[in-house]
Coordinates of C-alpha atoms in Angstrom, one line a residue:
M22 CA 0.4 0.0 -0.3
K23 CA 2.6 2.2 0.9
K24 CA 4.3 1.6 -2.4
L25 CA 1.2 2.4 -4.2
I26 CA 1.1 6.0 -2.3
L27 CA 4.3 6.4 -3.0
L28 CA 4.1 5.9 -6.6
F29 CA 0.8 8.5 -7.0
I30 CA 2.7 11.2 -5.4
L31 CA 5.7 10.5 -7.7
T32 CA 3.2 10.7 -10.5
L33 CA 1.6 13.6 -9.2
F34 CA 5.2 15.2 -9.1
G35 CA 6.3 14.2 -12.3
M36 CA 2.7 15.4 -14.0
S37 CA 3.2 18.5 -12.3
R38 CA 6.6 19.2 -13.7
V39 CA 5.8 18.3 -17.0
V40 CA 2.7 20.6 -17.3
A41 CA 4.8 23.5 -15.9
Q42 CA 6.8 23.0 -19.1
D43 CA 5.7 24.6 -22.5
N44 CA 3.2 22.6 -24.3
N45 CA 4.6 21.7 -27.3
P46 CA 3.6 18.2 -29.4
S47 CA 7.0 16.4 -28.3
Q48 CA 6.2 16.8 -24.8
T49 CA 2.9 16.0 -24.9
S50 CA 3.4 12.7 -26.2
D51 CA 6.4 12.3 -24.1
L52 CA 4.0 13.0 -21.2
K53 CA 1.5 10.6 -22.6
A54 CA 4.3 7.7 -22.8
Y55 CA 5.2 8.3 -19.3
V56 CA 1.5 8.2 -18.0
D57 CA 1.2 5.3 -19.7
S58 CA 4.1 3.5 -18.2
L59 CA 3.4 4.6 -15.0
S60 CA 0.0 3.1 -15.5
T61 CA 1.2 -0.1 -16.6
K62 CA 3.5 -0.1 -13.7
L63 CA 0.5 0.4 -11.2
N64 CA -1.6 -2.0 -13.0
T65 CA 1.3 -4.6 -12.3
L66 CA 1.7 -3.4 -8.5
Q67 CA -1.7 -3.9 -8.1
H68 CA -2.0 -7.3 -9.7
D69 CA 1.2 -8.7 -7.5
Y70 CA -0.7 -7.0 -4.2
D71 CA -3.8 -8.5 -5.0
Y72 CA -2.0 -12.0 -5.7
L73 CA 0.1 -11.4 -2.6
Y74 CA -2.9 -10.8 -0.3
C75 CA -4.4 -14.1 -1.6
S76 CA -1.6 -16.1 -1.0
H77 CA -1.5 -14.6 2.5
E78 CA -5.1 -15.0 3.5
I79 CA -5.1 -18.8 2.3
N80 CA -1.8 -19.4 4.6
Q81 CA -3.1 -17.8 7.2
I82 CA -6.2 -19.5 7.1
Q83 CA -4.2 -22.8 6.7
S84 CA -2.4 -22.5 9.7
E85 CA -5.3 -21.9 12.2
L86 CA -6.6 -25.0 10.5
K87 CA -3.7 -26.6 11.5
D88 CA -3.4 -25.2 14.9
L89 CA -7.1 -26.6 15.6
L90 CA -6.3 -30.1 14.4
N91 CA -3.3 -30.2 16.5
D92 CA -5.1 -28.7 19.6
V93 CA -7.9 -31.8 19.1
N94 CA -5.1 -34.5 18.5
I95 CA -3.3 -33.3 21.7
K96 CA -6.5 -33.5 23.6
S97 CA -7.7 -36.7 21.9
N98 CA -4.4 -38.4 22.7
D99 CA -4.7 -37.2 26.1
I100 CA -7.8 -38.9 27.0
L101 CA -6.8 -42.1 25.4
I102 CA -3.8 -42.2 27.5
R103 CA -5.7 -41.3 30.6
C104 CA -8.3 -44.2 29.8
Y105 CA -5.7 -46.5 29.4
R106 CA -4.1 -46.1 32.3
G107 CA -7.5 -46.4 34.2
R108 CA -7.5 -42.8 35.4
Y109 CA -10.6 -42.0 34.2
D110 CA -13.6 -40.5 36.4
S111 CA -16.6 -38.5 36.6
D112 CA -14.1 -35.5 37.2
L113 CA -12.0 -35.7 34.3
Y114 CA -15.2 -36.4 32.1
T115 CA -16.5 -32.9 33.3
T116 CA -13.0 -31.1 32.5
Y117 CA -12.9 -32.9 28.9
R118 CA -16.3 -32.1 28.2
S119 CA -15.7 -28.4 29.0
V120 CA -12.6 -28.7 26.6
Y121 CA -14.5 -30.3 24.0
N122 CA -17.2 -27.6 24.1
S123 CA -14.3 -24.7 23.7
Q124 CA -12.6 -26.6 20.8
V125 CA -16.2 -26.7 19.0
D126 CA -16.6 -23.0 19.9
L127 CA -13.0 -22.5 18.5
Y128 CA -13.6 -24.7 15.3
D129 CA -17.1 -22.6 14.7
S130 CA -14.8 -19.6 14.7
V131 CA -12.5 -21.2 12.4
K132 CA -15.2 -21.9 10.4
E133 CA -16.3 -18.4 10.2
R134 CA -12.9 -17.0 9.4
V135 CA -12.5 -19.5 6.6
E136 CA -16.0 -18.3 5.0
V137 CA -15.0 -14.7 5.3
G138 CA -11.5 -15.5 4.0
Q139 CA -13.0 -17.3 0.9
R140 CA -15.2 -14.4 0.0
A141 CA -12.0 -12.0 0.2
V142 CA -10.1 -14.4 -1.9
R143 CA -13.1 -14.8 -4.5
L144 CA -13.6 -11.1 -4.6
K145 CA -10.1 -10.7 -5.1
I146 CA -10.0 -13.0 -7.9
L147 CA -13.3 -11.7 -9.7
S148 CA -11.7 -7.9 -9.3
S149 CA -8.2 -9.1 -10.6
N150 CA -6.9 -10.4 -13.7
F151 CA -5.3 -13.3 -12.4
T152 CA -4.3 -16.2 -14.8
Q153 CA -5.7 -19.7 -14.5
N154 CA -2.0 -20.8 -13.2
E155 CA -2.2 -18.2 -10.3
I156 CA -6.0 -19.1 -9.8
D157 CA -5.3 -23.0 -9.4
V158 CA -2.0 -22.0 -7.1

């Protein structure tokens, strides 16, 4: 985002410098070429930013899902170990029931996060001109 702002400021500065000069035909065509070049660079930057944003969102969601999976595996392994050792009683049941409920709540929040992330990525895909290879990745 900072790059886009900097590019915009540089564009304005460059345009004000050129406009301050005489308006002869060669300078006008140079200005048009310069503006076209900046427009192309800006479009490329926006495309790259959109792609990186989508990639970051997907990686962040994958990380949250892996964390949830690891937490569930740890808790279930702990329950199994305690059951095999004969250390299962009603207090343990109550404790793990509350752990289960908190894991379900966490799952629901991650599920909502996934849905929001999917919508954001789909919106970026629709608004940007990604290639099919970029979409597949």
